[in-house]
Tab-separated table of C-alpha atoms and ligand atoms in Angstrom:
chain	number	residue	atom	x	y	z
A	13	UNK	CA	-5.980	73.648	122.975
A	14	UNK	CA	-5.138	74.240	126.631
A	15	UNK	CA	-1.834	73.135	128.127
A	16	UNK	CA	-0.536	69.643	127.409
A	17	UNK	CA	-0.275	67.662	130.658
A	18	UNK	CA	-0.703	64.024	129.621
A	19	UNK	CA	1.335	62.421	126.858
A	20	UNK	CA	0.852	58.933	125.447
A	21	UNK	CA	3.610	57.359	123.379
A	22	UNK	CA	2.622	54.529	121.028
A	23	UNK	CA	5.451	52.071	120.357
A	24	UNK	CA	8.116	51.304	122.964
A	25	UNK	CA	11.041	50.647	120.613
A	26	UNK	CA	14.215	52.676	120.163
A	27	UNK	CA	12.367	55.970	119.685
A	28	UNK	CA	9.214	55.479	121.749
A	29	UNK	CA	11.090	54.666	124.942
A	30	UNK	CA	13.322	57.723	124.457
A	31	UNK	CA	10.319	60.004	123.852
A	32	UNK	CA	8.654	58.583	126.983
A	33	UNK	CA	11.891	59.234	128.938
A	34	UNK	CA	12.173	62.928	127.955
A	35	UNK	CA	8.412	63.469	128.370
A	36	UNK	CA	8.498	62.139	131.941
A	37	UNK	CA	11.562	64.275	132.744
A	38	UNK	CA	9.692	67.248	131.263
A	39	UNK	CA	7.039	66.818	133.970
A	40	UNK	CA	4.312	65.233	131.832
A	41	UNK	CA	2.231	62.269	132.966
A	42	UNK	CA	3.239	59.595	130.463
A	43	UNK	CA	1.659	56.385	129.237
A	44	UNK	CA	3.822	54.130	127.071
A	45	UNK	CA	1.844	51.690	124.904
A	46	UNK	CA	3.080	48.803	122.767
A	47	UNK	CA	1.505	45.654	121.323
A	48	UNK	CA	4.387	43.675	122.819
A	49	UNK	CA	4.708	43.101	126.581
A	50	UNK	CA	8.388	42.202	126.096
A	51	UNK	CA	9.036	45.487	124.289
A	52	UNK	CA	7.419	47.385	127.185
A	53	UNK	CA	9.447	45.531	129.824
A	54	UNK	CA	12.629	46.079	127.872
A	55	UNK	CA	11.791	49.777	127.391
A	56	UNK	CA	11.078	50.379	131.088
A	57	UNK	CA	14.415	48.729	131.984
A	58	UNK	CA	16.328	50.865	129.479
A	59	UNK	CA	14.619	54.089	130.615
A	60	UNK	CA	15.481	53.309	134.255
A	61	UNK	CA	19.109	52.528	133.310
A	62	UNK	CA	19.440	55.735	131.239
A	63	UNK	CA	17.960	57.842	134.066
A	64	UNK	CA	20.446	56.204	136.453
A	65	UNK	CA	23.316	57.107	134.077
A	66	UNK	CA	21.977	60.685	134.006
A	67	UNK	CA	22.141	60.753	137.806
A	68	UNK	CA	25.674	59.276	137.888
A	69	UNK	CA	26.829	61.904	135.372
A	70	UNK	CA	25.278	64.608	137.567
A	71	UNK	CA	22.816	65.675	134.850
A	72	UNK	CA	19.872	64.755	137.115
A	73	UNK	CA	19.202	64.676	140.830
A	74	UNK	CA	18.007	61.480	142.511
A	75	UNK	CA	14.675	63.256	143.029
A	76	UNK	CA	14.279	64.093	139.302
A	77	UNK	CA	15.091	60.489	138.405
A	78	UNK	CA	12.506	59.148	140.904
A	79	UNK	CA	9.828	61.620	139.818
A	80	UNK	CA	10.330	60.733	136.144
A	81	UNK	CA	9.944	57.011	136.848
A	82	UNK	CA	6.779	57.642	138.857
A	83	UNK	CA	5.234	59.514	135.932
A	84	UNK	CA	5.572	56.541	133.563
A	85	UNK	CA	2.934	53.843	133.065
A	86	UNK	CA	3.369	51.009	130.534
A	87	UNK	CA	0.351	49.287	128.960
A	88	UNK	CA	-0.625	47.132	125.998
A	89	UNK	CA	-4.185	48.552	125.934
A	90	UNK	CA	-4.434	51.233	123.240
A	91	UNK	CA	-7.929	52.595	124.072
A	92	UNK	CA	-7.076	52.937	127.758
A	93	UNK	CA	-3.702	54.505	126.910
A	94	UNK	CA	-5.160	57.378	124.889
A	95	UNK	CA	-8.443	57.932	126.783
A	96	UNK	CA	-7.128	60.977	128.693
A	97	UNK	CA	-4.188	62.032	126.547
A	98	UNK	CA	-3.638	65.657	125.507
A	99	UNK	CA	-0.893	64.621	123.088
A	100	UNK	CA	-0.314	61.196	121.512
A	101	UNK	CA	3.064	60.593	119.856
A	102	UNK	CA	3.143	57.563	117.563
A	103	UNK	CA	6.523	55.800	117.214
A	104	UNK	CA	5.664	52.486	115.561
A	105	UNK	CA	7.444	51.048	112.472
A	106	UNK	CA	7.849	53.186	109.346
A	107	UNK	CA	4.865	51.776	107.443
A	108	UNK	CA	2.196	54.111	106.083
A	109	UNK	CA	-0.750	51.695	106.288
A	110	UNK	CA	0.171	50.699	109.863
A	111	UNK	CA	0.502	54.331	110.958
A	112	UNK	CA	-2.837	55.277	109.344
A	113	UNK	CA	-4.613	52.328	110.955
A	114	UNK	CA	-3.119	53.278	114.330
A	115	UNK	CA	-4.145	56.939	113.940
A	116	UNK	CA	-7.679	55.771	113.100
A	117	UNK	CA	-7.815	53.610	116.223
A	118	UNK	CA	-6.353	56.354	118.441
A	119	UNK	CA	-8.930	58.865	117.161
A	120	UNK	CA	-11.748	56.476	118.099
A	121	UNK	CA	-10.683	56.431	121.771
A	122	UNK	CA	-9.084	59.804	122.541
A	123	UNK	CA	-10.775	63.104	123.461
A	124	UNK	CA	-11.604	65.584	120.664
A	125	UNK	CA	-8.881	68.004	121.796
A	126	UNK	CA	-6.036	65.429	121.662
A	127	UNK	CA	-3.153	66.292	119.348
A	128	UNK	CA	-2.027	63.341	117.240
A	129	UNK	CA	1.669	63.407	116.365
A	130	UNK	CA	3.768	61.015	114.339
A	131	UNK	CA	7.490	60.449	114.778
A	132	UNK	CA	7.792	59.294	111.165
A	133	UNK	CA	11.296	59.848	109.744
A	134	UNK	CA	10.160	60.563	106.228
A	135	UNK	CA	6.483	60.065	105.463
A	136	UNK	CA	3.665	62.508	104.783
A	137	UNK	CA	2.068	63.871	107.946
A	138	UNK	CA	-0.837	65.042	105.767
A	139	UNK	CA	-1.413	61.513	104.462
A	140	UNK	CA	-1.136	59.893	107.910
A	141	UNK	CA	-3.387	62.579	109.439
A	142	UNK	CA	-6.000	62.482	106.666
A	143	UNK	CA	-7.638	59.410	108.216
A	144	UNK	CA	-8.850	61.285	111.328
A	145	UNK	CA	-11.902	63.537	111.520
A	146	UNK	CA	-10.078	66.743	112.454
A	147	UNK	CA	-6.611	66.744	110.833
A	148	UNK	CA	-5.857	70.273	112.090
A	149	UNK	CA	-4.744	68.486	115.278
A	150	UNK	CA	-2.204	66.272	113.477
A	151	UNK	CA	1.522	67.075	113.238
A	152	UNK	CA	4.963	65.487	112.807
A	153	UNK	CA	7.322	65.492	115.797
A	154	UNK	CA	10.586	64.069	114.518
A	155	UNK	CA	12.828	63.199	117.468
A	156	UNK	CA	16.408	61.987	117.073
A	157	UNK	CA	18.208	58.916	118.346
A	158	UNK	CA	19.190	58.649	121.199
A	159	UNK	CA	16.249	60.856	122.189
A	160	UNK	CA	17.437	61.628	125.731
A	161	UNK	CA	20.717	63.011	124.343
A	162	UNK	CA	19.908	64.648	120.993
A	163	UNK	CA	18.825	68.279	121.204
A	164	UNK	CA	16.531	68.724	118.195
A	165	UNK	CA	12.903	68.006	117.365
A	166	UNK	CA	12.077	68.719	113.726
A	167	UNK	CA	8.430	69.826	113.757
A	168	UNK	CA	6.619	69.018	110.533
A	169	UNK	CA	3.440	70.857	109.597
A	170	UNK	CA	1.109	68.976	107.290
A	171	UNK	CA	-1.322	70.745	104.985
A	172	UNK	CA	-4.034	70.948	107.672
A	173	UNK	CA	-1.916	71.409	110.840
A	174	UNK	CA	-3.297	74.396	112.780
A	175	UNK	CA	-1.147	77.156	114.322
A	176	UNK	CA	-2.584	76.144	117.740
A	177	UNK	CA	-1.380	72.562	117.294
A	178	UNK	CA	2.064	73.818	116.276
A	179	UNK	CA	2.292	76.244	119.224
A	180	UNK	CA	1.203	73.612	121.779
A	181	UNK	CA	3.803	71.147	120.442
A	182	UNK	CA	6.591	73.724	120.453
A	183	UNK	CA	5.850	74.447	124.118
A	184	UNK	CA	5.752	70.727	124.969
A	185	UNK	CA	9.081	70.114	123.196
A	186	UNK	CA	10.699	72.991	125.087
A	187	UNK	CA	9.518	71.428	128.380
A	188	UNK	CA	11.229	68.208	127.272
A	189	UNK	CA	14.450	70.241	126.989
A	190	UNK	CA	14.487	70.247	123.173
A	191	UNK	CA	15.151	72.887	120.534
A	192	UNK	CA	12.821	72.880	117.548
A	193	UNK	CA	12.806	73.782	113.868
A	194	UNK	CA	9.606	74.253	111.846
A	195	UNK	CA	9.492	72.431	108.538
A	196	UNK	CA	6.783	72.391	105.897
A	197	UNK	CA	6.094	68.826	104.902
A	198	UNK	CA	8.154	67.279	102.101
A	199	UNK	CA	9.384	63.664	101.913
A	200	UNK	CA	12.320	63.143	104.277
A	201	UNK	CA	12.016	66.684	105.703
A	202	UNK	CA	15.514	68.186	106.094
A	203	UNK	CA	17.519	65.850	108.298
A	204	UNK	CA	16.327	62.459	107.050
A	205	UNK	CA	16.740	63.299	103.373
A	206	UNK	CA	20.343	64.410	103.801
A	207	UNK	CA	21.308	61.724	106.308
A	208	UNK	CA	19.737	58.883	104.342
A	209	UNK	CA	21.605	59.985	101.216
A	210	UNK	CA	24.962	60.028	103.049
A	211	UNK	CA	24.258	56.538	104.427
A	212	UNK	CA	23.129	55.197	101.061
A	213	UNK	CA	26.231	56.581	99.339
A	214	UNK	CA	28.427	54.925	101.988
A	215	UNK	CA	26.826	51.528	101.217
A	216	UNK	CA	27.411	52.101	97.493
A	217	UNK	CA	31.088	52.850	98.230
A	218	UNK	CA	31.387	49.718	100.356
A	219	UNK	CA	29.850	47.711	97.530
A	220	UNK	CA	32.344	49.265	95.071
A	221	UNK	CA	35.234	48.198	97.322
A	222	UNK	CA	36.396	51.771	97.908
A	223	UNK	CA	37.155	51.178	101.587
A	224	UNK	CA	36.323	49.141	104.671
A	225	UNK	CA	33.409	50.267	106.879
A	226	UNK	CA	35.966	51.363	109.491
A	227	UNK	CA	37.895	53.505	106.996
A	228	UNK	CA	34.779	55.057	105.467
A	229	UNK	CA	33.518	55.900	108.987
A	230	UNK	CA	36.940	57.322	109.977
A	231	UNK	CA	37.055	59.431	106.823
A	232	UNK	CA	33.774	61.159	107.624
A	233	UNK	CA	34.539	61.546	111.322
A	234	UNK	CA	38.097	62.842	111.071
A	235	UNK	CA	37.926	64.513	107.665
A	236	UNK	CA	34.452	66.044	107.734
A	237	UNK	CA	33.984	66.313	111.504
A	238	UNK	CA	30.865	64.138	111.581
A	239	UNK	CA	30.332	62.914	115.163
A	240	UNK	CA	29.534	59.406	113.890
A	241	UNK	CA	30.442	57.535	110.730
A	242	UNK	CA	27.595	56.560	108.346
A	243	UNK	CA	27.846	52.855	109.245
A	244	UNK	CA	27.899	53.531	112.982
A	245	UNK	CA	24.854	55.717	112.389
A	246	UNK	CA	22.863	53.200	110.336
A	247	UNK	CA	23.590	50.491	112.922
A	248	UNK	CA	22.109	52.805	115.562
A	249	UNK	CA	19.078	53.756	113.450
A	250	UNK	CA	18.347	50.174	112.337
A	251	UNK	CA	18.956	48.997	108.752
A	252	UNK	CA	15.298	47.957	108.339
A	253	UNK	CA	14.130	51.436	109.333
A	254	UNK	CA	16.669	53.068	106.995
A	255	UNK	CA	15.646	50.773	104.115
A	256	UNK	CA	11.973	51.695	104.581
A	257	UNK	CA	12.955	55.377	104.511
A	258	UNK	CA	14.983	54.944	101.295
A	259	UNK	CA	12.146	53.013	99.659
A	260	UNK	CA	9.747	55.832	100.525
A	261	UNK	CA	12.123	58.545	99.247
A	262	UNK	CA	12.711	56.506	96.064
A	263	UNK	CA	8.983	56.142	95.524
A	264	UNK	CA	8.190	59.818	96.188
A	265	UNK	CA	11.305	61.689	94.975
A	266	UNK	CA	12.760	59.514	92.238
A	267	UNK	CA	15.686	57.457	91.002
A	268	UNK	CA	18.469	59.260	92.857
A	269	UNK	CA	17.068	57.753	96.108
A	270	UNK	CA	17.136	54.064	95.043
A	271	UNK	CA	18.278	51.976	98.092
A	272	UNK	CA	21.842	50.640	97.726
A	273	UNK	CA	21.621	46.902	96.850
A	274	UNK	CA	24.166	46.022	99.559
A	275	UNK	CA	21.951	47.575	102.246
A	276	UNK	CA	18.978	45.559	100.953
A	277	UNK	CA	21.134	42.412	101.174
A	278	UNK	CA	22.097	43.174	104.817
A	279	UNK	CA	18.430	43.594	105.747
A	280	UNK	CA	17.532	40.305	104.021
A	281	UNK	CA	20.269	38.624	106.062
A	282	UNK	CA	18.735	39.969	109.286
A	283	UNK	CA	21.693	42.271	109.984
A	284	UNK	CA	19.472	45.076	111.272
A	285	UNK	CA	22.002	46.891	113.476
A	286	UNK	CA	22.702	47.276	117.176
A	287	UNK	CA	19.189	46.248	118.178
A	288	UNK	CA	19.869	42.668	117.036
A	289	UNK	CA	23.598	42.627	117.893
A	290	UNK	CA	24.774	42.746	114.267
A	291	UNK	CA	24.510	45.212	111.425
A	292	UNK	CA	27.443	46.511	109.422
A	293	UNK	CA	29.463	45.830	112.582
A	294	UNK	CA	29.288	42.850	114.902
A	295	UNK	CA	28.351	43.963	118.438
A	296	UNK	CA	28.775	40.553	119.985
A	297	UNK	CA	32.547	41.151	119.616
A	298	UNK	CA	32.776	44.951	119.505
A	299	UNK	CA	32.727	46.994	122.745
B	314	NAD	P1	11.496	49.978	116.606
B	314	NAD	O1	11.400	48.858	115.650
B	314	NAD	O2	12.666	50.076	117.522
B	314	NAD	O3	10.174	50.026	117.549
B	314	NAD	C1	8.864	49.958	117.066
B	314	NAD	C2	7.956	49.469	118.223
B	314	NAD	O4	6.607	49.580	117.796
B	314	NAD	C3	8.191	48.004	118.627
B	314	NAD	O5	8.397	47.933	120.031
B	314	NAD	C4	6.888	47.300	118.218
B	314	NAD	O6	6.531	46.246	119.112
B	314	NAD	C5	5.893	48.448	118.304
B	314	NAD	N1	4.702	48.273	117.481
B	314	NAD	C6	4.579	47.714	116.258
B	314	NAD	N2	3.300	47.813	115.832
B	314	NAD	C7	2.615	48.452	116.814
B	314	NAD	C8	1.245	48.859	116.960
B	314	NAD	N3	0.357	48.638	116.012
B	314	NAD	N4	0.883	49.475	118.122
B	314	NAD	C9	1.785	49.710	119.113
B	314	NAD	N5	3.096	49.339	119.019
B	314	NAD	C10	3.493	48.744	117.888
B	314	NAD	O7	11.357	51.315	115.702
B	314	NAD	P2	11.987	52.771	115.964
B	314	NAD	O8	13.384	52.794	115.473
B	314	NAD	O9	11.678	53.190	117.369
B	314	NAD	O10	11.125	53.633	114.924
B	314	NAD	C11	9.802	54.068	115.217
B	314	NAD	C12	9.472	55.247	114.328
B	314	NAD	O11	10.398	56.316	114.588
B	314	NAD	C13	9.565	54.960	112.820
B	314	NAD	O12	8.565	55.677	112.152
B	314	NAD	C14	10.949	55.488	112.473
B	314	NAD	O13	11.063	55.840	111.124
B	314	NAD	C15	11.025	56.716	113.379
B	314	NAD	N6	12.373	57.188	113.702
B	314	NAD	C16	13.368	56.291	113.957
B	314	NAD	C17	14.644	56.777	114.276
B	314	NAD	C18	15.762	55.807	114.599
B	314	NAD	O14	16.913	56.253	114.676
B	314	NAD	N7	15.493	54.535	114.813
B	314	NAD	C19	14.888	58.157	114.333
B	314	NAD	C20	13.833	59.050	114.108
B	314	NAD	C21	12.566	58.548	113.788
């Protein structure tokens, strides 16, 4: 595969908009696709606001900010979005059937050389990639939230991922200003498996009445030097996304990964985290 110049990001939610942001700043021509017009509008507004903050904090020049915005095109049309892409990064909800169906549809419209990457937090890149004709061009690119701030991309090689696909993605991630680690596929990779377990244990403790969310968060921040507490973290990630991850780990790795019943209850109540204004904490009151 020659150099990656055009990147298409599928899904303009928390992760997709961040991946589009760092791709545009990395000098790539970027198309951001979503089924929802509202999600695209919201994403473009957030990217512009985050680039502006970058300028105010002297991390970017006005010129870099302007150039990045010019490189971004939003669309709801999937076939058009991938027609000239060198790399497609999928960031739609954590649902295996949905990701496979989307990979299938992308492969029908993109060139033969296009690399197909998934930003799945936990699922099998091999299984997602198996639905396309040439799975050597499939890979996992696991970005972290907030994407424009976090330094790492965990690169996940599926069974069929080729060394060329890996090398091209490592170069692209470096251009986005990211460091990378190479991981051989296993459910939850490295970061998600450990982080999801910490978060799940925190919900079990809350359910047992061991402490308030504030005290449990303070304990991990001040006692263990974690930059965020587990409840602050799950509110940022989204409780629905975390629950899907736990369900997948439970199904693939066994009993120790059973989702904490209190987390399931929060999701049923619609307390999905910052994105809806309320998760473990209430953001309509909290600054
Ligand atoms: P999100 O719910 O914020 O956004 C998902 C977006 O996908 C929405 O805008 C939705 O409209 C869009 N969408 C749904 N179906 C679609 C389709 N068929 N085609 C195009 N767009 C579609 O989700 P998110 O938190 O950004 O998570 C996306 C992926 O990234 C998941 O696989 C998740 O596990 C992974 N991830 C999330 C985090 C995190 O902290 N939230 C971190 C790393 C990885």
